[in-house]
Short mmCIF file of C-alpha atoms and ligand atoms in Angstrom, two decimals:
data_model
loop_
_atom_site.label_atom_id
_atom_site.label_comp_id
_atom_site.label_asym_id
_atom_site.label_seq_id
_atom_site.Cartn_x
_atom_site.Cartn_y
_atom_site.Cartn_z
CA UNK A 1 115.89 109.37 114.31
CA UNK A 2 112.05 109.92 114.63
CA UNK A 3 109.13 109.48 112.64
CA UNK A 4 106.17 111.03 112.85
CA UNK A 5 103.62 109.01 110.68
CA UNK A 6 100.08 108.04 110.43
CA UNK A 7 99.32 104.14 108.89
CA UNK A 8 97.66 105.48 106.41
CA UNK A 9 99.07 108.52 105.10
CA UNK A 10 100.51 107.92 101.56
CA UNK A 11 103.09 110.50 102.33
CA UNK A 12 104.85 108.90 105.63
CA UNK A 13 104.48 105.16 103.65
CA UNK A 14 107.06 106.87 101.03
CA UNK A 15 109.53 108.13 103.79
CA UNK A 16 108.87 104.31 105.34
CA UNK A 17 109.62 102.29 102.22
CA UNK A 18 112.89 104.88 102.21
CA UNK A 19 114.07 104.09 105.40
CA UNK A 20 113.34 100.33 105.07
CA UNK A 21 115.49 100.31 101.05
CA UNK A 22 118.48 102.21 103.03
CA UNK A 23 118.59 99.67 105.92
CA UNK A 24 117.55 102.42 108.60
CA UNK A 25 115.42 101.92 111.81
CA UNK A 26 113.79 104.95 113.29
CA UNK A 27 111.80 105.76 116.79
CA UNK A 28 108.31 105.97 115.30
CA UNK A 29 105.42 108.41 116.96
CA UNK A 30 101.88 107.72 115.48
CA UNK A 31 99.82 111.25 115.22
CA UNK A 32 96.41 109.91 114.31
CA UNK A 33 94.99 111.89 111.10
CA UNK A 34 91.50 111.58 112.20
CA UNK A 35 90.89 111.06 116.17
CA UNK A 36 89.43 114.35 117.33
CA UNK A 37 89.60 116.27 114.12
CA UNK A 38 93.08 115.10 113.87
CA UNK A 39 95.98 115.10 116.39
CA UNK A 40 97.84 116.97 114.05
CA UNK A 41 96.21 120.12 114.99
CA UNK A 42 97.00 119.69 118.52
CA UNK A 43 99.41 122.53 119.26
CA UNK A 44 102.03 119.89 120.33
CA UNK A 45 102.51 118.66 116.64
CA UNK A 46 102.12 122.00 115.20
CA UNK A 47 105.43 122.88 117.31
CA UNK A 48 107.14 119.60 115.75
CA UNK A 49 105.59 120.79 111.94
CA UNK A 50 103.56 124.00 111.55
CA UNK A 51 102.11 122.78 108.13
CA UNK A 52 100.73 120.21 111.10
CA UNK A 53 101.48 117.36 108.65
CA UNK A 54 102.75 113.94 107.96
CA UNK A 55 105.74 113.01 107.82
CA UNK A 56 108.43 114.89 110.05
CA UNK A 57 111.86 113.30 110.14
CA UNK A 58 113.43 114.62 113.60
CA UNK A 59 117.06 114.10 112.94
CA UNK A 60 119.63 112.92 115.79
CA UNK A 61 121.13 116.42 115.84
CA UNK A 62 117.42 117.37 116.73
CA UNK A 63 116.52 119.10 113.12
CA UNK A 64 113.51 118.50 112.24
CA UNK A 65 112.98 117.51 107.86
CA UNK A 66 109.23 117.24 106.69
CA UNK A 67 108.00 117.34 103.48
CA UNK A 68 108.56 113.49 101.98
CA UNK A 69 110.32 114.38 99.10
CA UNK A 70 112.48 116.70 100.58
CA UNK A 71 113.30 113.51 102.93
CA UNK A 72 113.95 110.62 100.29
CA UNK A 73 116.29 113.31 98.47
CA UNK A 74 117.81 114.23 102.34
CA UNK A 75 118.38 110.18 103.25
CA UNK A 76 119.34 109.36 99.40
CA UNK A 77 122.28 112.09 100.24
CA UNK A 78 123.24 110.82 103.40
CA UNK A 79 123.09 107.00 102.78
CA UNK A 80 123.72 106.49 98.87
CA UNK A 81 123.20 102.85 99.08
CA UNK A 82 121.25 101.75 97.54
CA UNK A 83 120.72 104.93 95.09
CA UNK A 84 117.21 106.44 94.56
CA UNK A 85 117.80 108.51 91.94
CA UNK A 86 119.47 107.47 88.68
CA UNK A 87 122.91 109.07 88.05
CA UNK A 88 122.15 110.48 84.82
CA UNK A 89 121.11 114.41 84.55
CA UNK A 90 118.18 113.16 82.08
CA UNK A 91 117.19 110.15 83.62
CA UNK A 92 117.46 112.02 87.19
CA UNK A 93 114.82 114.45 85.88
CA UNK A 94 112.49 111.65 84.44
CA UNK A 95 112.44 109.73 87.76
CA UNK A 96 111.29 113.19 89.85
CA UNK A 97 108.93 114.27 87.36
CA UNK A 98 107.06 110.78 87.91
CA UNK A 99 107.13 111.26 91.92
CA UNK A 100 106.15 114.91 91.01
CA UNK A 101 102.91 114.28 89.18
CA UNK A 102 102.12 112.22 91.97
CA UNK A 103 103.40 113.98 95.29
CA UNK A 104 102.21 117.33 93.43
CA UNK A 105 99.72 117.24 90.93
CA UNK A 106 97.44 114.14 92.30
CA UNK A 107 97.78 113.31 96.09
CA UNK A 108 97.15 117.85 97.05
CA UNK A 109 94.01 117.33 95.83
CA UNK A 110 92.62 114.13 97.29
CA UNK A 111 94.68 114.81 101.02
CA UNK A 112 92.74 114.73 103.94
CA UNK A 113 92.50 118.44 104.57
CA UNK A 114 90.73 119.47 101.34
CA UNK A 115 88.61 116.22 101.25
CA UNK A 116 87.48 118.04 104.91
CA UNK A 117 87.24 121.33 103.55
CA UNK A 118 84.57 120.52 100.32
CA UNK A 119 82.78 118.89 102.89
CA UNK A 120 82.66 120.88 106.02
CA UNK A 121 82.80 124.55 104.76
CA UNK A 122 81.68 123.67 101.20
CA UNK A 123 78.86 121.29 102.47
CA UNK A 124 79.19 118.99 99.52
CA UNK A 125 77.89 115.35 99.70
CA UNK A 126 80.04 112.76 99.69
CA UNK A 127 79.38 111.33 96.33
CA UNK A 128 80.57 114.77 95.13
CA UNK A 129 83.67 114.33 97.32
CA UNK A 130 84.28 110.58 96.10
CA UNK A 131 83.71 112.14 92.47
CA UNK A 132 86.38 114.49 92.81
CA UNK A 133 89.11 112.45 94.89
CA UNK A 134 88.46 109.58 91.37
CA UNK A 135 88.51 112.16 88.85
CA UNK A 136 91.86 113.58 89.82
CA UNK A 137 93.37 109.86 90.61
CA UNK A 138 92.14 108.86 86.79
CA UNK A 139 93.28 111.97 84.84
CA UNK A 140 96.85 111.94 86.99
CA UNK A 141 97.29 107.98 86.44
CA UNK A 142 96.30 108.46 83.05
CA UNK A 143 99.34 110.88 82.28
CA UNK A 144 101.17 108.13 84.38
CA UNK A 145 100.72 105.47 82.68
CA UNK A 146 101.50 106.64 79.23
CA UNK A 147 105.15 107.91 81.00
CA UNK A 148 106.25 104.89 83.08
CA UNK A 149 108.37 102.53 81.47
CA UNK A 150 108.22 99.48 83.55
CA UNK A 151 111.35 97.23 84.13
CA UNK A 152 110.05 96.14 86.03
CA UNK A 153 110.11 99.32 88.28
CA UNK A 154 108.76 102.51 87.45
CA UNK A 155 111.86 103.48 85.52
CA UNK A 156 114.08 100.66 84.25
CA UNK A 157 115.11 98.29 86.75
CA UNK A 158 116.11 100.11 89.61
CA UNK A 159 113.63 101.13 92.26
CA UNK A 160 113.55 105.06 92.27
CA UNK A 161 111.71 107.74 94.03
CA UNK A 162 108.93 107.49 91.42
CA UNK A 163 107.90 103.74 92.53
CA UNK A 164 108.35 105.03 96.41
CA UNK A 165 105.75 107.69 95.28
CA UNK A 166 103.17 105.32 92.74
CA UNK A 167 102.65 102.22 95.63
CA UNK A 168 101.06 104.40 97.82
CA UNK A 169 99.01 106.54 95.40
CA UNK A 170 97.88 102.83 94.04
CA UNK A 171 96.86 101.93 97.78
CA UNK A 172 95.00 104.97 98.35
CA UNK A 173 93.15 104.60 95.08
CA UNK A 174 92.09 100.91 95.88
CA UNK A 175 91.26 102.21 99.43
CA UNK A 176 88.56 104.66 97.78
CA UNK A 177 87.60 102.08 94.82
CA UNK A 178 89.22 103.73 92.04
CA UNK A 179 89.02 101.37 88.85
CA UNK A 180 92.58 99.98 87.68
CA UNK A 181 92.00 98.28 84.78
CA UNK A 182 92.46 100.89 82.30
CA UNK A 183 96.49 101.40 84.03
CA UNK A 184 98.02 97.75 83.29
CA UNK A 185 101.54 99.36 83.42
CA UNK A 186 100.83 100.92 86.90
CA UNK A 187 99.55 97.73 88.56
CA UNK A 188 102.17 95.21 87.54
CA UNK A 189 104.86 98.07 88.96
CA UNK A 190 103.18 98.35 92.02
CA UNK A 191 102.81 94.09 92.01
CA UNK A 192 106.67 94.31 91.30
CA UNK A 193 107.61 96.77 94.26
CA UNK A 194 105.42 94.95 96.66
CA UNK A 195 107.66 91.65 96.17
CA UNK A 196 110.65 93.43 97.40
CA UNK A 197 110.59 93.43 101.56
CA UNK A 198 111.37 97.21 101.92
CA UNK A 199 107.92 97.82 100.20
CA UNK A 200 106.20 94.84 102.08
CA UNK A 201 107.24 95.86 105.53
CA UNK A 202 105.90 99.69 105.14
CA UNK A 203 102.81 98.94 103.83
CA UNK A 204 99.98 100.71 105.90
CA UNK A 205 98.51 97.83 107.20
CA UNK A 206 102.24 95.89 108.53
CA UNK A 207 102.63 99.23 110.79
CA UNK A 208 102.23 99.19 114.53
CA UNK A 209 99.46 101.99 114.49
CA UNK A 210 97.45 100.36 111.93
CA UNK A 211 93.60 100.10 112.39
N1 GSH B 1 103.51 117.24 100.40
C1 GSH B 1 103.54 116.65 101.70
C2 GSH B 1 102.18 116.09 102.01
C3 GSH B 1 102.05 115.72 103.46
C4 GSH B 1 100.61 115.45 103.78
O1 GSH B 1 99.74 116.14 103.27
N2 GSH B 1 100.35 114.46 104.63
C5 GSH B 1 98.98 114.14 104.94
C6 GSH B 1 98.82 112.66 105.13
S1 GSH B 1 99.18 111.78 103.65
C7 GSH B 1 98.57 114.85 106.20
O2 GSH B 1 99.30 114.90 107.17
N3 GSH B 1 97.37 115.40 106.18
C8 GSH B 1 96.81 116.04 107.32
C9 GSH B 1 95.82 117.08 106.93
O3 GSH B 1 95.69 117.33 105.73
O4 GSH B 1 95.20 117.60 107.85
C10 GSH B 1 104.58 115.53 101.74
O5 GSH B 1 104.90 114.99 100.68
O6 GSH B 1 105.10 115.21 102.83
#
């Protein structure tokens, strides 16, 4: 398999910490976020994904997966071991409505291309910018908090999609100097997750592109 990831991007570092929990290696291609407006516009990646985004998972039958939740649930299915997702219907739903607020409702707003847009085509300064991408980390980790039940993962005491989703929301929000202090619960789970190798070993910085 392939994947096309950026250090940096909160999205591939879910898809890595997958790969490394399931015991899978993968080809990786670095497509650089920010050189030249971003290599992901170059027609060559738009042909691998035409939302021109990280990740893409090129498969060895040559599909091509993208979307990062869409690939934990596709590698959970194909290598169950260890499980990502609880068994139970209710406990199943808890677990992606965790990685939901964060892969939906918090990391849209704060991605690179509408950080670019506010400030290219809405010529806003960048404390305005920085004002927004804390506001929407706050009010999303706020909901957070109050629904994680540490265990000291996310959920109980099984790693689950929702801590492959929270460690790198919490690295992007220390990247960009969002306060922690009022989310105890969130930074001993992401303390907890960062013990275990898989999480260690995909962190931005411990990749081969990093800057
Ligand atoms: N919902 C997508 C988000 C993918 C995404 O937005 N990736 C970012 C990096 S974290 C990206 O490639 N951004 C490029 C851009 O916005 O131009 C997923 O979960 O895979």
């Amino acid at each position: 398999m392939t994947l096309y990831t950026f250090f940096r991007s909160s999205a591939a570092y879910r898809v890595r910490i997958a790969l490394n929990l399931k015991g899978l290696t993968t080809d990786m291609v670095s497509i650089h976020l920010q050189k030249e407006g971003g290599l992901n516009k170059k027609p060559e990646f738009r042909a691998i994904n035409p939302q021109m985004r990280v990740p893409a998972l090129k498969l060895d039958s040559g599909e091509m997966l993208i979307q990062s939740l869409a690939i934990m649930e596709y590698l959970d299915e194909v290598h169950p071991h260890p499980p990502l997702l609880p068994r139970e219907p209710v406990e199943r739903a808890k677990v992606r409505a965790l990685a939901q607020v964060i892969a939906c409702d918090i990391h849209p707003l704060n991605n690179v291309a509408p950080l670019r847009y506010l400030k290219n085509e809405l010529g806003q300064a960048q404390a305005k910018i920085d004002a927004w991408y804390h506001h929407w980390v706050l009010t999303g980790f706020e909901a957070l908090e109050a629904l994680v039940r540490p265990g000291p993962y996310a959920c109980g005491n099984a790693v689950t999609v929702a801590d492959l989703c929270l460690v790198p929301q919490v690295y992007n929000a220390r990247r960009l100097n969002v306060p922690l202090d009022k989310f105890p619960k969130i930074v001993a789970i992401d303390a907890a997750c960062l013990a275990l190798p898989a999480f260690d070993r995909a962190r931005p910085e411990n990749q081969p592109d990093a800057e």
